[in-house]
Coordinates of C-alpha atoms in Angstrom, one line a residue:
Chain A
X5 CA 160.7 214.9 -36.6
X6 CA 161.8 217.5 -34.7
X7 CA 161.7 221.1 -36.0
X8 CA 163.5 224.0 -34.3
X9 CA 163.2 227.3 -35.8
X10 CA 164.8 230.7 -35.0
X11 CA 165.2 229.7 -31.3
X12 CA 166.8 232.1 -29.1
X13 CA 167.4 232.0 -25.5
X14 CA 168.6 235.1 -23.6
X15 CA 169.7 234.9 -19.9
X16 CA 169.4 238.5 -18.3
X17 CA 168.4 241.7 -19.9
X18 CA 168.8 242.5 -23.6
X19 CA 171.9 244.7 -23.0
X20 CA 174.1 242.9 -20.6
X21 CA 172.4 239.6 -21.2
X22 CA 174.0 236.6 -22.4
X23 CA 172.7 235.0 -25.4
X24 CA 172.9 231.2 -24.8
X25 CA 170.8 230.2 -27.8
X26 CA 171.2 232.5 -30.8
X27 CA 168.7 232.1 -33.3
X28 CA 169.0 228.4 -34.1
X29 CA 167.2 226.6 -36.8
X30 CA 167.5 223.0 -37.8
X31 CA 165.4 219.8 -38.0
X32 CA 165.9 216.2 -37.0
X33 CA 164.5 214.0 -39.6
X34 CA 162.4 211.0 -39.2
X35 CA 164.4 207.8 -39.8
X36 CA 167.8 209.3 -39.0
X37 CA 170.1 210.0 -36.4
X38 CA 170.9 213.9 -35.9
X39 CA 174.0 214.7 -34.2
X40 CA 174.0 218.0 -32.2
X41 CA 177.6 218.6 -31.9
X42 CA 179.4 221.4 -29.9
X43 CA 181.9 222.1 -27.1
X44 CA 180.8 222.5 -23.6
X45 CA 178.7 225.7 -23.0
X46 CA 177.7 225.9 -26.8
X47 CA 174.1 226.0 -26.1
X48 CA 173.1 222.1 -26.6
X49 CA 171.7 221.3 -23.2
X50 CA 169.7 224.6 -23.4
X51 CA 168.3 223.7 -26.8
X52 CA 167.3 220.5 -25.6
X53 CA 165.4 221.9 -22.5
X54 CA 163.7 224.3 -24.5
X55 CA 162.5 221.2 -26.8
X56 CA 160.9 219.7 -23.8
X57 CA 159.4 222.6 -22.0
X58 CA 161.8 222.9 -19.2
X59 CA 163.1 226.1 -20.3
X60 CA 161.1 229.0 -21.9
X61 CA 162.6 230.2 -25.1
X62 CA 163.2 234.2 -25.5
X63 CA 161.6 233.5 -28.7
X64 CA 161.3 231.0 -31.6
X65 CA 159.5 227.6 -31.6
X66 CA 160.5 223.8 -31.2
X67 CA 158.0 221.3 -32.5
X68 CA 158.0 217.6 -32.5
X69 CA 155.9 216.1 -35.1
X70 CA 154.2 219.6 -35.7
X71 CA 153.1 220.3 -32.1
X72 CA 154.8 221.6 -29.2
X73 CA 155.7 219.6 -26.3
X74 CA 153.2 220.8 -23.9
X75 CA 150.5 219.9 -26.4
X76 CA 151.2 216.2 -26.5
X77 CA 148.9 214.5 -24.1
X78 CA 151.1 211.8 -22.6
X79 CA 154.6 212.9 -24.2
X80 CA 156.5 209.7 -22.6
X81 CA 154.8 207.7 -25.3
X82 CA 155.7 210.0 -27.9
X83 CA 159.2 211.6 -26.8
X84 CA 161.9 209.7 -25.2
X85 CA 164.2 212.0 -23.1
X86 CA 167.3 211.9 -21.3
X87 CA 168.8 214.9 -20.5
X88 CA 170.8 214.1 -17.2
X89 CA 171.3 210.7 -16.1
X90 CA 172.3 211.8 -12.7
X91 CA 169.2 214.0 -12.1
X92 CA 167.6 211.4 -9.9
X93 CA 166.7 210.8 -6.4
X94 CA 169.6 208.9 -5.2
X95 CA 167.7 207.1 -2.4
X96 CA 165.3 205.5 -5.1
X97 CA 166.4 202.1 -6.5
X98 CA 166.7 201.7 -10.2
X99 CA 163.5 199.7 -10.2
X100 CA 161.4 202.5 -8.5
X101 CA 162.5 205.2 -10.9
X102 CA 161.6 203.2 -13.8
X103 CA 158.2 202.2 -11.8
X104 CA 157.5 206.1 -11.6
X105 CA 157.8 206.4 -15.2
X106 CA 155.7 203.6 -16.0
X107 CA 153.1 204.4 -13.6
X108 CA 152.8 208.2 -15.0
X109 CA 152.6 207.1 -18.4
X110 CA 150.0 204.2 -17.6
X111 CA 152.1 201.5 -19.0
X112 CA 151.9 197.8 -17.6
X113 CA 154.1 196.9 -15.0
X114 CA 155.9 194.4 -17.1
X115 CA 157.5 197.1 -18.8
X116 CA 159.7 198.0 -16.0
X117 CA 161.3 194.3 -16.4
X118 CA 161.3 194.5 -20.1
X119 CA 163.3 197.9 -20.1
X120 CA 165.8 196.6 -17.2
X121 CA 166.7 193.6 -19.3
X122 CA 166.6 195.8 -22.6
X123 CA 169.4 198.1 -21.2
X124 CA 171.4 195.3 -19.4
X125 CA 170.9 196.1 -15.8
X126 CA 170.7 193.1 -13.4
X127 CA 168.0 192.0 -11.0
X128 CA 170.4 192.8 -8.4
X129 CA 171.4 196.1 -9.8
X130 CA 167.9 197.3 -10.2
X131 CA 167.2 196.7 -6.3
X132 CA 170.0 198.9 -5.6
X133 CA 170.0 202.6 -4.6
X134 CA 171.0 205.0 -7.6
X135 CA 173.5 206.6 -5.1
X136 CA 175.7 203.4 -5.7
X137 CA 175.4 203.4 -9.4
X138 CA 178.2 204.2 -11.4
X139 CA 177.8 206.7 -14.4
X140 CA 177.6 204.2 -16.8
X141 CA 174.5 202.5 -15.1
X142 CA 172.8 205.7 -14.7
X143 CA 173.0 206.2 -18.3
X144 CA 171.6 202.6 -18.9
X145 CA 168.8 203.7 -16.5
X146 CA 168.2 206.8 -18.0
X147 CA 168.0 205.1 -21.7
X148 CA 165.6 202.5 -20.1
X149 CA 163.3 205.4 -18.7
X150 CA 163.4 207.0 -22.0
X151 CA 162.5 204.1 -24.0
X152 CA 160.0 202.6 -21.6
X153 CA 157.0 204.5 -23.3
X154 CA 158.0 203.4 -26.7
X155 CA 158.4 206.8 -28.2
X156 CA 159.1 207.6 -31.8
X157 CA 161.5 210.5 -30.9
X158 CA 164.5 210.2 -28.6
X159 CA 166.4 213.2 -27.3
X160 CA 169.4 212.5 -25.6
X161 CA 171.9 214.8 -24.1
X162 CA 175.5 213.4 -23.7
X163 CA 174.3 209.7 -23.6
X164 CA 177.9 208.2 -24.2
X165 CA 179.1 210.0 -21.0
X166 CA 180.6 207.4 -18.5
X167 CA 179.7 204.3 -20.9
X168 CA 182.4 201.9 -20.8
X169 CA 183.4 200.9 -24.9
X170 CA 180.9 197.8 -24.8
X171 CA 178.2 200.3 -23.6
X172 CA 179.0 202.9 -26.4
X173 CA 179.1 200.0 -28.8
X174 CA 175.8 198.9 -27.4
X175 CA 174.2 202.3 -27.4
X176 CA 175.2 203.1 -31.1
X177 CA 173.7 199.7 -32.2
X178 CA 170.6 200.5 -30.3
X179 CA 170.1 204.0 -31.8
X180 CA 171.0 202.9 -35.3
X181 CA 168.4 200.0 -35.1
X182 CA 165.7 202.4 -33.8
X183 CA 166.3 205.1 -36.4
X184 CA 166.3 202.0 -39.0
X185 CA 162.6 201.3 -37.8
X186 CA 161.7 204.9 -38.5
X187 CA 162.5 206.7 -35.2
X188 CA 163.6 210.4 -34.9
X189 CA 167.0 210.5 -32.7
X190 CA 168.7 213.8 -31.8
X191 CA 171.6 213.2 -29.8
X192 CA 174.3 215.7 -28.5
X193 CA 178.2 215.1 -27.8
X194 CA 181.1 217.6 -27.4
X195 CA 183.1 214.9 -29.1
X196 CA 183.4 214.8 -32.9
X197 CA 184.3 211.2 -33.2
X198 CA 181.3 210.2 -31.2
X199 CA 179.0 211.9 -33.6
X200 CA 180.9 211.0 -36.6
X201 CA 180.4 207.1 -36.2
X202 CA 176.7 207.2 -35.3
X203 CA 175.1 210.1 -36.7
X204 CA 173.3 210.5 -40.5
X205 CA 173.0 214.2 -40.0
X206 CA 175.3 216.6 -38.1
X207 CA 174.3 220.1 -36.6
X208 CA 177.5 221.9 -35.3
X209 CA 176.9 224.8 -32.5
X210 CA 179.4 227.2 -31.1
X211 CA 178.7 229.9 -28.8
X212 CA 174.8 229.5 -29.3
X213 CA 174.9 229.6 -33.0
X214 CA 174.8 227.1 -36.0
X215 CA 177.9 226.9 -37.5
X216 CA 177.3 224.2 -39.6
X217 CA 174.8 221.8 -40.7
X218 CA 174.0 219.0 -42.9
X219 CA 174.5 215.3 -43.8
X220 CA 177.4 213.6 -42.4
X221 CA 178.8 212.9 -46.0
X222 CA 178.0 216.2 -47.1
X223 CA 180.0 218.0 -44.4
X224 CA 182.9 215.5 -44.6
X225 CA 183.0 216.0 -48.4
X226 CA 183.1 219.9 -47.8
X227 CA 186.5 219.2 -46.1
X228 CA 188.4 220.2 -49.3
X229 CA 192.0 219.3 -49.9
X230 CA 195.3 219.0 -47.7
X231 CA 198.5 219.9 -49.3
X232 CA 202.0 220.0 -48.0
X233 CA 205.4 221.4 -49.3
X234 CA 209.1 222.1 -48.1
X235 CA 208.4 225.6 -49.1
X236 CA 205.0 226.6 -47.8
X237 CA 205.5 230.2 -48.5
X238 CA 206.0 229.4 -52.6
X239 CA 203.2 227.3 -52.5
X240 CA 200.7 229.5 -50.8
X241 CA 201.9 232.6 -53.1
X242 CA 201.4 230.1 -56.1
X243 CA 197.7 229.2 -54.8
X244 CA 196.6 232.7 -54.3
X245 CA 198.0 233.8 -57.6
X246 CA 196.1 231.2 -59.1
X247 CA 193.1 232.9 -57.3
X248 CA 192.7 229.7 -54.9
X249 CA 192.2 230.4 -51.2
X250 CA 193.9 228.4 -48.7
X251 CA 194.6 228.2 -44.8
X252 CA 197.3 226.9 -42.8
X253 CA 197.1 223.7 -41.2
X254 CA 199.5 222.2 -39.0
X255 CA 202.8 222.0 -41.4
X256 CA 200.5 222.4 -44.6
X257 CA 197.7 224.4 -46.2
X258 CA 194.0 223.5 -46.4
X259 CA 191.9 224.6 -49.6
X260 CA 188.5 224.0 -51.2
X261 CA 189.9 223.5 -54.6
X262 CA 190.1 219.7 -55.9
X263 CA 193.7 217.7 -55.2
X264 CA 194.2 217.6 -59.2
X265 CA 193.7 221.6 -59.5
X266 CA 196.4 222.1 -56.5
X267 CA 198.6 219.7 -57.8
X268 CA 198.4 221.2 -61.3
X269 CA 199.3 224.6 -59.8
X270 CA 202.2 223.6 -57.8
X271 CA 203.6 221.9 -60.9
X272 CA 203.5 225.2 -62.9
X273 CA 204.9 227.2 -60.4
X274 CA 207.5 224.4 -59.6
X275 CA 207.1 224.0 -56.1
X276 CA 207.8 220.1 -54.7
X277 CA 204.7 218.7 -52.8
X278 CA 205.4 216.4 -49.9
X279 CA 201.8 215.5 -49.5
X280 CA 198.4 216.0 -51.7
X281 CA 195.1 214.6 -50.7
X282 CA 191.6 215.0 -49.8
X283 CA 191.0 216.0 -46.8
X284 CA 188.6 213.8 -45.1
X285 CA 187.1 214.7 -42.2
X286 CA 189.9 217.3 -41.0
X287 CA 187.8 220.0 -42.3
X288 CA 185.2 219.2 -39.8
X289 CA 187.4 218.6 -37.3
X290 CA 189.4 221.9 -37.8
X291 CA 186.2 223.8 -37.7
X292 CA 185.4 222.1 -34.3
X293 CA 188.6 222.7 -32.9
X294 CA 188.7 226.2 -33.9
X295 CA 185.2 226.6 -32.2
X296 CA 186.3 224.9 -29.2
X297 CA 189.4 227.0 -28.9
X298 CA 187.4 230.1 -29.4
X299 CA 185.3 229.2 -26.5
X300 CA 188.1 228.8 -24.3
X301 CA 189.3 231.9 -25.2
X302 CA 186.1 233.4 -24.2
X303 CA 186.1 231.5 -20.9
X304 CA 189.8 233.0 -20.1
X305 CA 188.9 236.5 -20.8
X306 CA 185.8 235.8 -18.9
X307 CA 188.1 235.1 -15.9
X308 CA 190.2 238.0 -16.6
X309 CA 187.5 240.4 -16.7
Chain B
X21 CA 161.2 217.7 -45.7
X22 CA 158.6 214.9 -45.3
X23 CA 156.1 215.4 -42.8
X24 CA 155.9 212.6 -40.2
X25 CA 154.1 210.2 -42.4
X26 CA 156.9 207.8 -42.4
X27 CA 156.6 204.7 -40.0
X28 CA 157.4 205.1 -36.3
X29 CA 159.3 202.2 -34.7
X30 CA 157.4 199.0 -35.2
X31 CA 156.1 198.7 -31.7
X32 CA 154.9 202.1 -31.5
X33 CA 151.4 202.5 -30.6
X34 CA 148.7 204.7 -32.7
X35 CA 148.7 208.6 -32.8
X36 CA 145.6 209.5 -30.9
X37 CA 146.5 209.2 -27.1
X38 CA 144.8 209.8 -24.0
X39 CA 146.0 212.5 -21.4
X40 CA 147.0 211.7 -18.1
X41 CA 144.2 211.4 -15.6
X42 CA 144.9 213.7 -12.2
X43 CA 144.1 210.7 -10.3
X44 CA 147.3 209.0 -11.7
X45 CA 149.1 212.0 -11.2
X46 CA 148.2 211.9 -7.4
X47 CA 148.9 208.3 -7.0
X48 CA 152.4 208.7 -8.5
X49 CA 153.2 211.5 -6.1
X50 CA 151.9 209.3 -3.3
X51 CA 154.3 206.4 -4.2
X52 CA 157.0 209.2 -4.4
X53 CA 156.6 210.1 -0.9
X54 CA 157.0 206.7 0.5
X55 CA 159.4 205.3 -1.8
X56 CA 162.6 207.1 -0.5
X57 CA 163.9 206.7 2.7
X58 CA 163.4 210.1 4.0
X59 CA 159.7 210.0 3.2
X60 CA 159.1 206.6 4.5
X61 CA 160.9 207.6 8.0
X62 CA 159.0 211.1 8.2
X63 CA 155.8 209.0 7.9
X64 CA 156.6 206.0 10.1
X65 CA 158.2 208.7 12.7
X66 CA 155.0 210.2 12.8
X67 CA 153.3 206.9 13.9
X68 CA 155.8 206.1 16.4
X69 CA 155.9 209.5 17.7
X70 CA 152.1 209.2 18.4
X71 CA 152.9 206.0 20.3
X72 CA 155.3 207.3 22.4
X73 CA 153.3 210.5 23.1
X74 CA 150.5 208.5 24.1
X75 CA 152.7 205.8 26.2
X76 CA 154.3 208.9 28.0
X77 CA 150.6 210.4 28.6
X78 CA 149.7 207.2 30.3
X79 CA 153.0 207.1 32.4
X80 CA 153.1 210.8 33.3
X81 CA 149.9 212.8 33.3
X82 CA 148.2 213.2 36.7
X83 CA 145.5 211.0 37.0
X84 CA 143.1 213.9 37.5
X85 CA 144.1 215.3 33.8
X86 CA 143.8 211.9 32.4
X87 CA 141.4 212.3 29.5
X88 CA 141.2 212.3 25.6
X89 CA 142.2 216.0 25.4
X90 CA 145.4 215.1 27.1
X91 CA 146.2 212.2 24.7
X92 CA 145.3 214.6 21.8
X93 CA 147.5 217.3 23.1
X94 CA 150.5 215.3 23.4
X95 CA 150.3 213.7 20.0
X96 CA 149.3 217.0 18.2
X97 CA 152.9 218.5 19.1
X98 CA 155.2 215.8 17.4
X99 CA 152.8 216.0 14.3
X100 CA 152.8 219.3 14.1
X101 CA 156.5 219.4 13.6
X102 CA 156.4 216.2 11.2
X103 CA 153.5 217.2 8.9
X104 CA 155.0 220.6 7.7
X105 CA 158.2 219.0 6.8
X106 CA 156.5 216.4 4.7
X107 CA 154.7 219.1 3.0
X108 CA 158.1 221.0 2.3
X109 CA 159.9 217.9 1.1
X110 CA 156.9 216.6 -1.1
X111 CA 157.7 219.9 -3.3
X112 CA 161.6 220.4 -2.8
X113 CA 162.9 217.4 -3.5
X114 CA 161.9 217.7 -7.4
X115 CA 164.7 220.6 -7.1
X116 CA 166.8 219.3 -4.6
X117 CA 167.2 215.8 -5.9
X118 CA 166.9 217.3 -9.7
X119 CA 163.9 214.6 -10.2
X120 CA 162.1 217.6 -11.8
X121 CA 163.8 217.2 -14.8
X122 CA 162.0 213.7 -15.7
X123 CA 158.8 214.9 -13.6
X124 CA 158.1 217.9 -16.0
X125 CA 159.1 216.2 -19.1
X126 CA 156.6 213.3 -18.2
X127 CA 153.9 215.9 -17.4
X128 CA 154.8 219.2 -19.2
X129 CA 152.0 220.9 -17.1
X130 CA 153.6 222.1 -13.9
X131 CA 150.3 223.4 -12.2
X132 CA 148.9 219.8 -12.7
X133 CA 152.1 218.2 -10.8
X134 CA 151.9 220.9 -8.3
X135 CA 148.0 220.4 -7.5
X136 CA 148.8 216.5 -7.5
X137 CA 151.5 217.0 -4.9
X138 CA 149.2 219.2 -2.6
X139 CA 146.5 216.6 -2.8
X140 CA 149.0 214.1 -1.9
X141 CA 150.6 215.7 0.7
X142 CA 147.2 216.6 2.5
X143 CA 146.0 212.8 1.8
X144 CA 148.9 211.7 3.8
X145 CA 148.8 214.5 6.4
X146 CA 145.1 214.0 7.2
X147 CA 145.4 210.4 7.2
X148 CA 148.1 210.6 9.7
X149 CA 146.3 212.9 11.8
X150 CA 143.4 210.5 11.7
X151 CA 145.5 207.5 12.6
X152 CA 147.1 209.4 15.5
X153 CA 143.8 210.6 17.1
X154 CA 142.7 206.8 16.7
X155 CA 146.0 205.7 18.5
X156 CA 145.1 208.5 21.1
X157 CA 141.6 207.2 21.5
X158 CA 142.8 203.6 22.1
X159 CA 145.5 205.2 24.6
X160 CA 142.8 206.9 26.5
X161 CA 140.8 203.7 26.8
X162 CA 143.5 201.8 27.9
X163 CA 145.2 204.4 29.8
X164 CA 142.2 205.2 31.9
X165 CA 141.4 201.4 32.4
X166 CA 144.9 200.7 33.7
X167 CA 145.1 203.8 35.9
X168 CA 141.6 203.1 37.0
X169 CA 139.8 206.3 36.3
X170 CA 136.7 206.7 34.4
X171 CA 137.3 207.1 30.5
X172 CA 136.9 210.7 29.7
X173 CA 136.0 212.2 26.4
X174 CA 136.7 215.7 27.3
X175 CA 137.1 217.4 24.0
X176 CA 134.4 218.4 21.8
X177 CA 134.2 217.0 18.1
X178 CA 134.4 220.4 16.7
X179 CA 137.5 220.8 18.5
X180 CA 139.1 217.7 17.1
X181 CA 138.0 219.3 13.6
X182 CA 139.9 222.2 14.5
X183 CA 142.9 220.1 15.4
X184 CA 142.8 218.8 11.8
X185 CA 142.5 222.3 10.1
X186 CA 145.4 223.6 12.2
X187 CA 147.5 220.7 11.4
X188 CA 146.4 221.0 7.5
X189 CA 147.0 224.7 7.7
X190 CA 150.5 223.9 9.0
X191 CA 151.1 221.6 6.3
X192 CA 150.1 224.0 3.9
X193 CA 152.5 226.6 5.2
X194 CA 155.2 224.0 4.7
X195 CA 154.2 223.1 1.1
X196 CA 154.1 227.0 0.4
X197 CA 157.5 227.7 1.7
X198 CA 158.7 224.5 -0.3
X199 CA 156.9 226.0 -3.5
X200 CA 158.4 229.5 -2.7
X201 CA 162.0 228.4 -1.8
X202 CA 162.3 225.1 -3.9
X203 CA 165.2 224.0 -1.7
X204 CA 165.0 221.3 0.7
X205 CA 167.4 222.7 3.7
X206 CA 166.2 226.1 2.8
X207 CA 162.4 225.5 3.1
X208 CA 162.7 223.3 6.3
X209 CA 165.0 226.4 8.0
X210 CA 162.4 228.9 6.8
X211 CA 159.6 226.6 8.2
X212 CA 161.4 226.9 11.7
X213 CA 162.0 230.5 11.6
X214 CA 158.2 230.6 10.9
X215 CA 157.2 228.4 13.7
X216 CA 159.8 228.9 16.5
X217 CA 161.7 232.4 15.8
X218 CA 159.0 234.4 14.4
X219 CA 156.4 234.1 17.2
X220 CA 159.1 234.7 19.8
X221 CA 160.1 238.1 18.2
X222 CA 156.3 239.1 17.3
X223 CA 155.3 238.1 21.0
X224 CA 158.0 240.6 22.3
X225 CA 156.8 243.3 19.9
X226 CA 153.5 242.6 21.0
X227 CA 154.5 243.0 24.7
X228 CA 156.0 246.4 24.2
X229 CA 153.8 248.0 21.6
X230 CA 150.4 248.1 22.1
X231 CA 149.1 249.1 18.6
X232 CA 150.7 245.4 17.6
X233 CA 149.2 243.7 20.3
X234 CA 145.7 244.8 19.0
X235 CA 146.5 243.9 15.3
X236 CA 148.6 240.5 16.3
X237 CA 145.5 238.3 15.2
X238 CA 145.1 240.2 11.7
X239 CA 148.9 239.8 11.1
X240 CA 150.1 237.0 12.8
X241 CA 149.3 233.6 11.3
X242 CA 150.9 231.5 13.4
X243 CA 149.2 233.0 16.5
X244 CA 145.7 233.2 14.9
X245 CA 146.2 229.4 13.8
X246 CA 147.5 228.3 17.5
X247 CA 144.2 229.4 18.4
X248 CA 142.6 226.6 16.8
X249 CA 143.8 224.2 19.4
X250 CA 141.6 226.1 22.0
X251 CA 137.8 225.9 22.2
X252 CA 135.3 228.5 21.8
X253 CA 136.6 230.4 19.1
X254 CA 134.9 233.7 18.5
X255 CA 133.9 235.0 14.9
X256 CA 136.7 237.4 15.3
X257 CA 139.1 234.5 16.0
X258 CA 138.1 233.1 12.5
X259 CA 138.1 236.4 10.6
X260 CA 141.8 236.7 12.2
X261 CA 142.7 233.3 10.7
X262 CA 141.1 234.3 7.5
X263 CA 142.9 237.4 7.0
X264 CA 146.3 236.6 8.4
X265 CA 146.1 233.5 6.2
X266 CA 145.4 235.3 3.3
X267 CA 148.9 237.1 4.2
X268 CA 151.1 234.1 4.8
X269 CA 149.6 231.3 2.9
X270 CA 147.3 232.5 -0.1
X271 CA 149.5 235.5 -1.6
X272 CA 152.9 233.6 -0.8
X273 CA 151.6 230.7 -2.5
X274 CA 150.4 232.5 -5.4
X275 CA 153.8 234.4 -6.2
X276 CA 155.5 231.1 -5.7
X277 CA 153.2 229.2 -8.2
X278 CA 153.6 231.8 -10.5
X279 CA 157.4 231.7 -10.0
X280 CA 157.3 228.0 -10.4
X281 CA 155.7 228.3 -13.5
X282 CA 158.1 230.3 -15.3
X283 CA 161.3 229.1 -13.4
X284 CA 163.9 226.7 -15.7
X285 CA 163.9 223.1 -14.6
X286 CA 167.8 222.2 -14.7

């Protein structure tokens, strides 16, 4: 289990500094896959680096099974970490990189071959220097290095990047099996779909702050109702008269009220509906799009200034 | 929120674990020095350079000067360039190649990793010097026999030890710059500025300023460690070495280590 408590990371001084991670609190539960979702630059990677002791937090704690990362006597046996598959010496072969991990953790030599087979790197590929690897091969090698110590916790930053569809499928199945056997998985992505298909729990981060968290089912259920009508203004007025708040979503309205209730209001106001349904994942997607748009706005302002 | 009483993946090992012994860390660091092309060729290059220097001494040195001193001197020159670079790269590759991301997550104690690196670098360095001196000794025996002059062992053992010390200090200087700068090209350039540019500037300064000529031994580490290649060092020479070493080696290393401990690994 990973427990993040009031984690804050500020770069620069307290007045002009930049808050990369702002009072983040969440838990990645044992036996579940927790998806860490956010646009690029939202603070996912910084949070993950703090978890494994590469970055000092300004305040707050990150604990793995109740202990800080530095307290783990041989961390590789307890936490598998893949932060950046490209962060390897380009002049080493895949096998050499795994051999360094195997030796540091004090594992038998045969683990290297087992892991190469497990992630589907051939004998020939293993003898090639990493400089000649595709991003997908680097990700597989990174996964192998993370799993070599047979850890109970996995921390993976954007592991699906660069994988082909078959590779993504393999990764999903591998993580599912791992969590079902009681492992804890925290994986980040900037793609909602990627997280939606694999995660049990979702933590959404934007501009360094947690903006939503919960089980995937909860977050999807909280999406509310999507309704469309030819006369949107009349519909909007009718809803607000009935005390139901709504927001405009491309050519329709989204509200937290039940579809039946919305239909009832429309009938009484005499507004003809063209569509009325549960919003499925639309709420999450919409929230995520807003987040992405907001951070892009920030970026533009930053460039202008 | 349940505590971690749930089962780990079926294959996971028990919760009580042994730490990582330092000897293993030094072994891993040695492995890392040799398993890349740059590391391999740097060490192999040192061996080849010693061989070339030995042969050149046999071919070109005047017969009257042929002796172990000539061989040791000829071999020392290329090694004094190669070893500090080995010291630099031992540290900087973790940042320049970004392997630190893996290294410092597998061992989240940077002081231990850097200590293991220092041990590995010194092991390789002193091993190379020993090997080079052995090649030189062989060259002395073979060369003198070929040329037909008596085999002369014309430098005392203390001076051989001083050569070890001087080369070791040169390596540590490279290592210090590596810790301080944490970037391969930057630290190598830094070392050559220290080893080639600075002596020229300070030498000129000593030539025009009397007070500096007197103080140079205390201030200029390069100057005072070069004395190690001569024999008959006085107590003052050793004191010079100690004080200038404190300024150039100990203090920068301490500052560099402190920064390195706190820095962010990206």
